[in-house]
Short mmCIF file of C-alpha atoms in Angstrom, two decimals:
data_model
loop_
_atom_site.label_atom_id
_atom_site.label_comp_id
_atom_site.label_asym_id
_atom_site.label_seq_id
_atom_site.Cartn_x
_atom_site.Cartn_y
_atom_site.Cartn_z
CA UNK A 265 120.27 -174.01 8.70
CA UNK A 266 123.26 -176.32 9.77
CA UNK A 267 125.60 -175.46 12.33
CA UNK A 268 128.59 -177.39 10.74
CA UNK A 269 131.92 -175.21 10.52
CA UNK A 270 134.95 -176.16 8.52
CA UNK A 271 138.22 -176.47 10.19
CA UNK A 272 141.56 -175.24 8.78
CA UNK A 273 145.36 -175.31 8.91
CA UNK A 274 147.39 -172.96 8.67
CA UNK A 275 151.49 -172.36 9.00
CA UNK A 276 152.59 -169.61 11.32
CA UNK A 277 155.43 -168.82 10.05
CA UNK A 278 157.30 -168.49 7.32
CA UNK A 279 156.24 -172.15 5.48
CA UNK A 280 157.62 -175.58 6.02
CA UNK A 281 156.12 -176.20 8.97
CA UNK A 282 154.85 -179.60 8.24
CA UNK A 283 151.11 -178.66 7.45
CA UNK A 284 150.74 -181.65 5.30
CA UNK A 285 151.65 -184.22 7.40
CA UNK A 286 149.15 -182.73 9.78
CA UNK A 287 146.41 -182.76 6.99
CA UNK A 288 147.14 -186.14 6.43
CA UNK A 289 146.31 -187.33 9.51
CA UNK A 290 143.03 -185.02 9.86
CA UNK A 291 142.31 -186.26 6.26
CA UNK A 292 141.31 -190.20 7.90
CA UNK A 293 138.34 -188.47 9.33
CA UNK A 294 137.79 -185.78 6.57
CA UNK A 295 134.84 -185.88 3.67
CA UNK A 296 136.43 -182.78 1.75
CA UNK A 297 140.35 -181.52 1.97
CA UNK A 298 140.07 -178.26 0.13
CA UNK A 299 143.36 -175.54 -0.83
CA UNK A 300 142.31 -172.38 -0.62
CA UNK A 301 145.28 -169.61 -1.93
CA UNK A 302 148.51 -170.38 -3.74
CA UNK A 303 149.69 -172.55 -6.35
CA UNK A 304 152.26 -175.13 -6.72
CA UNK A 305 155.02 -173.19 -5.26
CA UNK A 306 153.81 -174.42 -2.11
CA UNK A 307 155.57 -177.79 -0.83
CA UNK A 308 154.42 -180.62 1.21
CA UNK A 309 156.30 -183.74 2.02
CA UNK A 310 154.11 -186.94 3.87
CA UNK A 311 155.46 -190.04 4.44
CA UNK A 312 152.75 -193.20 4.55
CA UNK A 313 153.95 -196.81 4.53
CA UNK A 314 157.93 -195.67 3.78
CA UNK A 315 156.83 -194.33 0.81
CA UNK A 316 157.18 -190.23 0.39
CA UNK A 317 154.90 -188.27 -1.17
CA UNK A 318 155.43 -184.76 -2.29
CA UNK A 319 152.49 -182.58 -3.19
CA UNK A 320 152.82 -178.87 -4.39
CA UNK A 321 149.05 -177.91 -5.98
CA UNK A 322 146.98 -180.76 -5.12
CA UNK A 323 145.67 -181.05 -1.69
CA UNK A 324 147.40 -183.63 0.48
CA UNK A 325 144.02 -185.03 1.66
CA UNK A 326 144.42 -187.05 -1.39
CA UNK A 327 146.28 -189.93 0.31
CA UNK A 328 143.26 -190.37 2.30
CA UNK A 329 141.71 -193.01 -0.83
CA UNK A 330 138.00 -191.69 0.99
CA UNK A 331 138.40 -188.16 0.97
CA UNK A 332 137.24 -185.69 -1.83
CA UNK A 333 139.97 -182.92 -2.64
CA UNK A 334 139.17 -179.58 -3.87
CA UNK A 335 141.32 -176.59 -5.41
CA UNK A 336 139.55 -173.46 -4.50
CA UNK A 337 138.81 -170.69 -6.34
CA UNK A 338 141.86 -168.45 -4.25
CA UNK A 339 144.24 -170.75 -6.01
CA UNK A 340 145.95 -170.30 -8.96
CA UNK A 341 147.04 -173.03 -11.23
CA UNK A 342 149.25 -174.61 -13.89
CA UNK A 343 147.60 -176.71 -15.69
CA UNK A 344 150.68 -178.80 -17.18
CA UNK A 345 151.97 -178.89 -13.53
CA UNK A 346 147.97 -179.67 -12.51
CA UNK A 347 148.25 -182.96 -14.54
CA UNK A 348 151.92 -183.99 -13.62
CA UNK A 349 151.84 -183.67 -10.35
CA UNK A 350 148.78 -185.93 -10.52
CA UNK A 351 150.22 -188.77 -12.72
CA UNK A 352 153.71 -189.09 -10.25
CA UNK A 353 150.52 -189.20 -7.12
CA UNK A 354 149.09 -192.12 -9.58
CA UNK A 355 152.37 -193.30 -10.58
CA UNK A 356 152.78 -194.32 -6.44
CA UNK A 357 149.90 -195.77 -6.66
CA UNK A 358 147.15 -193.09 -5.12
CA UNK A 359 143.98 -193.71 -7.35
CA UNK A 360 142.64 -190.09 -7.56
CA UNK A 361 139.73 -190.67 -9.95
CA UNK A 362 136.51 -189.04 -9.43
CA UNK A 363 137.75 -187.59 -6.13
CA UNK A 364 139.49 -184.21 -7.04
CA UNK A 365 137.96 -181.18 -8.46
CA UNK A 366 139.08 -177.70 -9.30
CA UNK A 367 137.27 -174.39 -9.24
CA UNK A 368 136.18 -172.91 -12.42
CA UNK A 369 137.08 -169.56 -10.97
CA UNK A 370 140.45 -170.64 -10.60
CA UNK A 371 143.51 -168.51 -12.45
CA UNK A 372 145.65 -169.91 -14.63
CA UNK A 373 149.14 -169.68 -14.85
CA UNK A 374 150.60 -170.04 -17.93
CA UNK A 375 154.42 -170.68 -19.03
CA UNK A 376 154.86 -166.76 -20.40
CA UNK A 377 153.79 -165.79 -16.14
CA UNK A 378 156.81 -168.45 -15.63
CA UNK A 379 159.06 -166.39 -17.94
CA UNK A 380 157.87 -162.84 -16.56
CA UNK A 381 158.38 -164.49 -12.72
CA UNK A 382 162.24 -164.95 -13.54
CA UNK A 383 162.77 -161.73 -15.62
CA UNK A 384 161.58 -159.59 -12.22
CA UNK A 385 163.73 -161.16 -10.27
CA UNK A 386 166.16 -160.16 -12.65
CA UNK A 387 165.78 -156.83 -12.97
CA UNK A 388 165.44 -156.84 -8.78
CA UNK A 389 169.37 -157.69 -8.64
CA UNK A 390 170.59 -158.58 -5.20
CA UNK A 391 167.48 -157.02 -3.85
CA UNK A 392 165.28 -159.94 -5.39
CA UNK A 393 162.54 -161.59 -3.33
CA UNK A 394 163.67 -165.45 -3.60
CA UNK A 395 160.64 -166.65 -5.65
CA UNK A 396 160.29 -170.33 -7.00
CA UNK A 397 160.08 -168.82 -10.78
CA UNK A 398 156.42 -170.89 -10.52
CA UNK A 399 154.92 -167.65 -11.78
CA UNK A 400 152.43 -167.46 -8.94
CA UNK A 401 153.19 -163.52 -8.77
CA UNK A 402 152.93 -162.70 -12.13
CA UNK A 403 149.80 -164.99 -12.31
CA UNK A 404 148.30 -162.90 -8.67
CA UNK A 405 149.21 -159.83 -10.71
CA UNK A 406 147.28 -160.78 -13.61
CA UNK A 407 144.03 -161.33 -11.07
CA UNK A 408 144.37 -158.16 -9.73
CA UNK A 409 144.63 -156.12 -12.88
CA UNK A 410 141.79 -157.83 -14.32
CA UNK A 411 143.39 -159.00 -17.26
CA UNK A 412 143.90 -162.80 -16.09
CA UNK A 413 142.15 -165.67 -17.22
CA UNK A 414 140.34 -168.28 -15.66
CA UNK A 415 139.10 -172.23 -15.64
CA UNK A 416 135.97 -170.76 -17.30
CA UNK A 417 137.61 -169.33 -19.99
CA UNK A 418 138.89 -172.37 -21.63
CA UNK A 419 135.77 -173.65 -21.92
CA UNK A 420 134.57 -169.91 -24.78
CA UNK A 421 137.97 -170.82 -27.08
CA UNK A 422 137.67 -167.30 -29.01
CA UNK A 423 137.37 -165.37 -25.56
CA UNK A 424 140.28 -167.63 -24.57
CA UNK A 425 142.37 -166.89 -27.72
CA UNK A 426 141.54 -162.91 -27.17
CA UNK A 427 142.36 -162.90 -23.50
CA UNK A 428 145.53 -164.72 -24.10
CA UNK A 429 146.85 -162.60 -27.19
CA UNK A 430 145.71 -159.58 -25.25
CA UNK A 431 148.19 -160.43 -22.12
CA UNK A 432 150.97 -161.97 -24.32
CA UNK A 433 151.26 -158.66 -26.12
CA UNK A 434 151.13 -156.29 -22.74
CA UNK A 435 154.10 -158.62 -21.11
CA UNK A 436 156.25 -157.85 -24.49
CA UNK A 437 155.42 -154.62 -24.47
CA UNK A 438 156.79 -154.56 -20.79
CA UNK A 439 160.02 -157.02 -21.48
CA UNK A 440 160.63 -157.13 -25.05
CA UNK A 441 160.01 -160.58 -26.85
CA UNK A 442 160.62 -163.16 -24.66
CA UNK A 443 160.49 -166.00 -27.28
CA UNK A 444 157.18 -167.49 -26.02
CA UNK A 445 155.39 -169.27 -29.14
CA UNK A 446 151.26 -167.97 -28.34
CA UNK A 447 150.49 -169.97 -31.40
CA UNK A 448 151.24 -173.61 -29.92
CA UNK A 449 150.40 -172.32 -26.61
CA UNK A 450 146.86 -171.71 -28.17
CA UNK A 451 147.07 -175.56 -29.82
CA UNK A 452 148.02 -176.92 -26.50
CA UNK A 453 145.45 -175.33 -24.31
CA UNK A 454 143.04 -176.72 -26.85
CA UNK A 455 143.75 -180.23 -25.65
CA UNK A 456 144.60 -179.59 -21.96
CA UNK A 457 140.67 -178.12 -21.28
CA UNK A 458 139.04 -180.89 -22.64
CA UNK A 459 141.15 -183.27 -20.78
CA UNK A 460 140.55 -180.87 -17.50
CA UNK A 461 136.75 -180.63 -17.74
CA UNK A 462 135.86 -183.51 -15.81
CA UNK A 463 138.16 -182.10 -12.32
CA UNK A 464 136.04 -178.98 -13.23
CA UNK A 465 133.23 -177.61 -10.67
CA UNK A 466 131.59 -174.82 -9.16
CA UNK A 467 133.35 -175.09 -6.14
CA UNK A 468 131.00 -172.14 -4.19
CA UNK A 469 128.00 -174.06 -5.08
CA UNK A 470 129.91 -177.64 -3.59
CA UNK A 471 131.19 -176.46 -1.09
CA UNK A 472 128.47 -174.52 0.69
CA UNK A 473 126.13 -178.07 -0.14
CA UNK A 474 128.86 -180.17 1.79
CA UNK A 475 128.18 -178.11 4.67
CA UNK A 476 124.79 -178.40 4.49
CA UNK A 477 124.71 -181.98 4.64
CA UNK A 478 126.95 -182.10 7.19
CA UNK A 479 129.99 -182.90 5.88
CA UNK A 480 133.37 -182.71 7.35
CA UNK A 481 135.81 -180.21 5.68
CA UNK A 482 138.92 -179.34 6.28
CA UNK A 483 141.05 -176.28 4.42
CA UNK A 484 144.85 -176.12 3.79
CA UNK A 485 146.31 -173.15 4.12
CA UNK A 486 149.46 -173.03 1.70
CA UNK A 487 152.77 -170.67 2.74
CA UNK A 488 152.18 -169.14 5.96
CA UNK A 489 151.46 -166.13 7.72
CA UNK A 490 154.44 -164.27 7.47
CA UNK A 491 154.50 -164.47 3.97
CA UNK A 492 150.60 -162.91 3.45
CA UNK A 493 150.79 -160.03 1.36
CA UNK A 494 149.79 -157.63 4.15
CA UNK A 495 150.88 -159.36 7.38
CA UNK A 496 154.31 -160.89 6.41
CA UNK A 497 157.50 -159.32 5.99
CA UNK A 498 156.25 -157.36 2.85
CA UNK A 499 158.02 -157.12 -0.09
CA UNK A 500 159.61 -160.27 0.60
CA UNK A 501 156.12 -162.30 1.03
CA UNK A 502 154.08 -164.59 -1.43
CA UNK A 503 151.50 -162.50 -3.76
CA UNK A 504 148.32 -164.23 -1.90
CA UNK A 505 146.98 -163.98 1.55
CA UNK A 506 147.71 -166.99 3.44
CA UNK A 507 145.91 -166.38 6.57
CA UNK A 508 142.43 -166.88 7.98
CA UNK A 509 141.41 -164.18 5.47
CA UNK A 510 142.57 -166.12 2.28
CA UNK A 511 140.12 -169.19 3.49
CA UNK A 512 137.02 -166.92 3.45
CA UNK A 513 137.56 -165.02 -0.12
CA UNK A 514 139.53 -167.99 -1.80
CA UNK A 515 136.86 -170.17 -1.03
CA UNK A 516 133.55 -168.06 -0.70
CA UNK A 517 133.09 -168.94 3.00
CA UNK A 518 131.98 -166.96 5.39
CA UNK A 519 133.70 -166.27 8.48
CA UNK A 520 130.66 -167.53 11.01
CA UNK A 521 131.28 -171.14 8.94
CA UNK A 522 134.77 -171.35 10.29
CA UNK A 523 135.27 -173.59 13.58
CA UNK A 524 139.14 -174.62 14.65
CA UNK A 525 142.12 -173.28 13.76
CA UNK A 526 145.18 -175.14 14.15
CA UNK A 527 148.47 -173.15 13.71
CA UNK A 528 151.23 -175.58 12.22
CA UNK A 529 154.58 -174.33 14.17
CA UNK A 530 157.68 -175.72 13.92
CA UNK A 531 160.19 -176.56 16.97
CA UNK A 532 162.28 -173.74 15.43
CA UNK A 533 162.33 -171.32 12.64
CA UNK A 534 163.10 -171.42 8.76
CA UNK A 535 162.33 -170.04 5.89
CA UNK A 536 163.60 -169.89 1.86
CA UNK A 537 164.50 -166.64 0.17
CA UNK A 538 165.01 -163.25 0.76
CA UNK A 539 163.39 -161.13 3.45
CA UNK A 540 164.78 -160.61 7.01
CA UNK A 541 164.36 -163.48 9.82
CA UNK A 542 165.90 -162.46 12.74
CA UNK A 543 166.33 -165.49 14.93
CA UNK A 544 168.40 -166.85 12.00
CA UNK A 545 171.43 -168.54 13.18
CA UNK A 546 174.46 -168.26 10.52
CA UNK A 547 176.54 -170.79 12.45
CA UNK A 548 177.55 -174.29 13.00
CA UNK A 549 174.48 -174.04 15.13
CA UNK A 550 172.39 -173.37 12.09
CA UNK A 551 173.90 -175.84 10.02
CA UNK A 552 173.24 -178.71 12.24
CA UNK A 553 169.47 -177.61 12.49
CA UNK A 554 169.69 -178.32 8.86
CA UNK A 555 171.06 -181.10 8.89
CA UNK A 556 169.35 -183.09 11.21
CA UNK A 557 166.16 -181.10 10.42
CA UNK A 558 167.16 -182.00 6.67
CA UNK A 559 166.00 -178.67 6.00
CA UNK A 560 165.83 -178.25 2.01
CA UNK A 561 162.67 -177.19 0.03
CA UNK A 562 160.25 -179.72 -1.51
CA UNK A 563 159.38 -177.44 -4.52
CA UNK A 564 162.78 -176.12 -5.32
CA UNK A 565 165.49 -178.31 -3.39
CA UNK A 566 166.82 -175.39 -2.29
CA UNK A 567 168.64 -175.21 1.36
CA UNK A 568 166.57 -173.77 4.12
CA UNK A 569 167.68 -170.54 6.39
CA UNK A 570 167.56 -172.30 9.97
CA UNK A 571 167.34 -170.46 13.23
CA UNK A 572 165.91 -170.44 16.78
CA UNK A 573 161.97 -170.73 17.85
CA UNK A 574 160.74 -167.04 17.25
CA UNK A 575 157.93 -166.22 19.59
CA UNK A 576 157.44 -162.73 18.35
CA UNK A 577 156.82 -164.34 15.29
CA UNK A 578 154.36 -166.56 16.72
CA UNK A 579 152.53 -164.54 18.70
CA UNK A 580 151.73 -161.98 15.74
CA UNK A 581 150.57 -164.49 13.94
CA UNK A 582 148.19 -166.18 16.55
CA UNK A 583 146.80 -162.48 16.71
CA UNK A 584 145.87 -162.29 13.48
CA UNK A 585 144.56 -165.92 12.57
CA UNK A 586 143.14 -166.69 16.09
CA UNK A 587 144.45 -170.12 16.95
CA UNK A 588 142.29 -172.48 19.05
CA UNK A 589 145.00 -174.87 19.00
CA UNK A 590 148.61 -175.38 17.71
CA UNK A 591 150.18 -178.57 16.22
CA UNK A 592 154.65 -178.08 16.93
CA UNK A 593 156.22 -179.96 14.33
CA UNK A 594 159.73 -181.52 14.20
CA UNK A 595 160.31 -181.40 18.17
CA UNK A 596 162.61 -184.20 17.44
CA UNK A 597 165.14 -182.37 15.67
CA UNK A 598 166.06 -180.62 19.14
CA UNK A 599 166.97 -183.24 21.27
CA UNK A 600 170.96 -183.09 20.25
CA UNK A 601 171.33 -179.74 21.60
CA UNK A 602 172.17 -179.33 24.91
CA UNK A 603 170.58 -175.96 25.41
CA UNK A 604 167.89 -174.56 22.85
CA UNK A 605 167.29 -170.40 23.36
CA UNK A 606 163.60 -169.34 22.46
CA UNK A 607 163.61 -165.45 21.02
CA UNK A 608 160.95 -163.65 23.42
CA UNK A 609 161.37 -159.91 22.37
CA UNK A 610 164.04 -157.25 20.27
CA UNK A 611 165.36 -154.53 21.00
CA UNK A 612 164.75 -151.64 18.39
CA UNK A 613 166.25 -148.65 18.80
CA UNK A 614 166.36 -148.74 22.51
CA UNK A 615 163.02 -150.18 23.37
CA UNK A 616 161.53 -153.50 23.90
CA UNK A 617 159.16 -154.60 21.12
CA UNK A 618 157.20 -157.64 22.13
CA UNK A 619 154.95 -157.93 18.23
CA UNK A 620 156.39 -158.00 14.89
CA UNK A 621 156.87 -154.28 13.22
CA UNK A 622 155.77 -153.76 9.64
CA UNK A 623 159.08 -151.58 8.54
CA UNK A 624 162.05 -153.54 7.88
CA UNK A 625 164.61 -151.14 8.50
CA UNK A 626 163.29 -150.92 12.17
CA UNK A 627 163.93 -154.75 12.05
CA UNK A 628 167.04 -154.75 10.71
CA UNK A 629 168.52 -152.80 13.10
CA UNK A 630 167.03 -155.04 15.63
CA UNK A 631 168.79 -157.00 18.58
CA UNK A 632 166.95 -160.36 19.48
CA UNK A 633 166.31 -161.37 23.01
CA UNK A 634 166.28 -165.10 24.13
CA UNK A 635 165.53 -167.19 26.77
CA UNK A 636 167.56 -170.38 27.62
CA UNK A 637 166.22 -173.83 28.01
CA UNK A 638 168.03 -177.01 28.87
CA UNK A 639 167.70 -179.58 26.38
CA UNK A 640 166.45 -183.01 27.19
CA UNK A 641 169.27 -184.97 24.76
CA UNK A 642 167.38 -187.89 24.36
CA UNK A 643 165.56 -189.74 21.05
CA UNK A 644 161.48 -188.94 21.30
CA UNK A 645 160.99 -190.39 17.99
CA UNK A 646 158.98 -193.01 19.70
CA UNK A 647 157.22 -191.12 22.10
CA UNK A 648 153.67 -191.23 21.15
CA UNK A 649 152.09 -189.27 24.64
CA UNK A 650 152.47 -186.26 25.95
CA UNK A 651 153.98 -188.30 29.58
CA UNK A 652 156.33 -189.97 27.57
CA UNK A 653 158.19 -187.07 26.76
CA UNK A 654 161.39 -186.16 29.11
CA UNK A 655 160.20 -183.66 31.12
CA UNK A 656 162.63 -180.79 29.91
CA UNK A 657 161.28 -181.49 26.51
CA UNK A 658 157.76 -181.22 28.32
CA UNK A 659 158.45 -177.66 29.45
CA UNK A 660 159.96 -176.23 26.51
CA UNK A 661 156.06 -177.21 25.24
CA UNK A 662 154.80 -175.48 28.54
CA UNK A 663 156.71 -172.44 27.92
CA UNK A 664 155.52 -171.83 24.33
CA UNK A 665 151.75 -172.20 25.10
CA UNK A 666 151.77 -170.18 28.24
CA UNK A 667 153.62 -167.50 26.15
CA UNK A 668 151.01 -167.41 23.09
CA UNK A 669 148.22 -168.62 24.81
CA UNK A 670 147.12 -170.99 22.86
CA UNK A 671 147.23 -175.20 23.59
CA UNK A 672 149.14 -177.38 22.18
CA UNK A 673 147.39 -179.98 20.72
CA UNK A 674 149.56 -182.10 18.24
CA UNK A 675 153.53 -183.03 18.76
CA UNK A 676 155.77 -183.82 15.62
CA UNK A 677 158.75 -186.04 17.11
CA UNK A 678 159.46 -187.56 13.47
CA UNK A 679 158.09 -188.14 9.78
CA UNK A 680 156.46 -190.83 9.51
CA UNK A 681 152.42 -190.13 9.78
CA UNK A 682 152.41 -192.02 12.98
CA UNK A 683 155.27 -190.14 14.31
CA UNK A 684 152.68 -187.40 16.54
CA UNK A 685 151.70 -187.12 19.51
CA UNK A 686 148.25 -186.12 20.35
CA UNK A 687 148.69 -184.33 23.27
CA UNK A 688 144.62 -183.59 23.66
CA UNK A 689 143.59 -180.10 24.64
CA UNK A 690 142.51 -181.21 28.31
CA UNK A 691 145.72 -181.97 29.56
#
């Protein structure tokens, strides 16, 4: 029985962290990069060789030209968005043939899930969650009713055409006709699964014979922990868990198969959408962490919320996803402040709290209690050591691993791929 584990990424917070960037770099030494939950509202951004690459579904081992990708069964996916994603990858010049697969127990997504995504938020007024209208919730919804359909599916057309009219008709019982044409959806699907079956692949069965023979995989979590449906700030979370959990049942691996973790934490905190964040800083101070952090989503454009480093936030989530190491992204954005606070605990009603709470009334009422570093004011863009780094810049680091516990292992201090340092976990 081999001993080989899979290692896996994960974002801490609330997304953006810079996961792929990270994955891209694992990916040079990688046999199979494999997504495991989500679908293409997720949003990574890696620069190789001044060109920019933005991937959303596919996994970003794919600039790696050696490296096998796989979309796991956890995910769901577009298929129209499948395909164009990977023709603007081609387009660039990534050659992707016969090197990434998708699970036939994958859910689809279809353009009426699309529709339905952007007529809840709707009816949710002011109170809406912030979603990317990619349908991923109505699509999760679909899953868990048991009325979704999957890669399989497309493959028995009068199943296909029954499951399809069957959902159609529930979502317009629900909404009223929403104009959505089943008839040439049915036509186009016709084409779109014969041009998918060769990306198409029992990815249990794969997966579990890559181990087997030894072969290194690495998993990309998509989100991040404080959007998982049970351990982020619920309602306003993604419909999928994005933790250590969602590896093991969105890609049929068991938890004794799973070796490092490394959390992906940025430098400071943002996040897109709705939901509370309470280290967010509506200021100039804010504004210039977006602005040098050039803080705007990949999937939707849209600006990011920016704030201080949250360690409450980080040290829930390194609790629940058990972090051997963590990989602080975007450490460079820092060095034009003079002082940079680090949020340590709140005050709700009264008392300390030191972990995140679940209700969010508790948190709105919350008062947020920093610390205050000096800043280092000095370019690390070309710092590529841990040594090399001005020592207040070296003890901001210091402070955040002897707060969580967890080492420190890879430094972001700009965008480029070979803009990390690899600080090494014996130092």
């Amino acid at each position: 029985m081999s001993d080989n584990k899979v290692s896996v990424v994960l974002g801490t917070q609330w997304g953006d962290e810079g996961k792929g960037k990270l994955v891209d770099i694992l990916a040079k030494d990688t046999d199979v990069c494999v997504r495991c939950q989500g679908g293409n509202n997720a949003g990574h951004t890696i620069v190789v060789g001044g060109v920019k690459y933005a991937f959303h579904m596919l996994p970003s081992g794919l600039v790696n030209q050696e490296c096998i990708s796989v979309i796991g069964s956890g995910v769901v996916v577009h298929v129209p968005s499948f395909f164009k994603e990977l023709e603007d990858l081609q387009t660039q010049g990534l050659d992707c043939d016969g090197r990434l697969f998708i699970s036939d127990r994958c859910h689809l997504v279809f353009d009426f899930h699309q529709i339905v995504d952007g007529l809840k938020e709707g009816e949710l007024g002011r109170g809406s969650i912030g979603t990317t209208k990619k349908g991923i919730g109505p699509a999760y919804s679909s899953k868990a009713s048991r009325s979704g359909i999957r890669v399989h599916h497309l493959y028995h057309p009068a199943e296909f055409e029954k499951r399809l009219r069957t959902i159609v008709a529930a979502r317009y019982r629900r909404y009223g006709d929403f104009g959505y044409d089943v008839e040439e959806e049915l036509k186009r699907y016709q084409k779109l699964a014969e041009r998918l079956r060769p990306f198409v692949i029992d990815s249990v069965e794969f997966l579990h014979k890559e181990l087997r023979a030894g072969k290194r995989i690495l998993v990309e979590g998509a989100n991040a922990l404080m959007l998982d449906l049970d351990f982020g700030t619920y309602p306003y979370v993604t419909s999928s868990n994005t933790g250590i959990g969602g590896v093991c049942t969105g890609l049929g691996i068991p938890p004794s198969k799973i070796g490092s973790v490394i959390g992906v934490a940025k430098a400071y905190t943002t996040r897109v959408g709705g939901g509370p964040f309470p280290s967010e800083l509506l200021d100039a101070v804010g504004q210039k962490l977006r602005d040098v952090g050039a803080e705007y989503g990949v999937t939707t454009g849209r600006p990011r919320r920016c704030g201080w480093l949250d360690l409450v936030v980080l040290r829930y989530s390194t609790m629940i996803n058990g972090y051997t190491s963590i990989n602080l992204t975007k450490l460079d954005v820092l060095d034009v402040f003079d002082e940079i606070k680090v949020a340590v605990s709140y005050t709700i009603n009264g008392k300390e709290v030191t972990s995140f709470p679940a209700d969010l009334d508790d948190l709105a009422t919350a008062t947020v209690n920093y610390v205050t570093l000096p800043g280092w004011k000095q370019n690390i863009s070309k710092c590529r050591n841990f040594a090399e780094l001005p020592e207040n810049c070296q003890k901001y680091v210091r402070f955040i691993e002897k707060d969580i516990g967890v080492p420190v292992e890879w430094i972001g201090v700009g965008a480029g791929r070979e803009e990390m340092v690899a600080v090494g976990l014996a130092e």
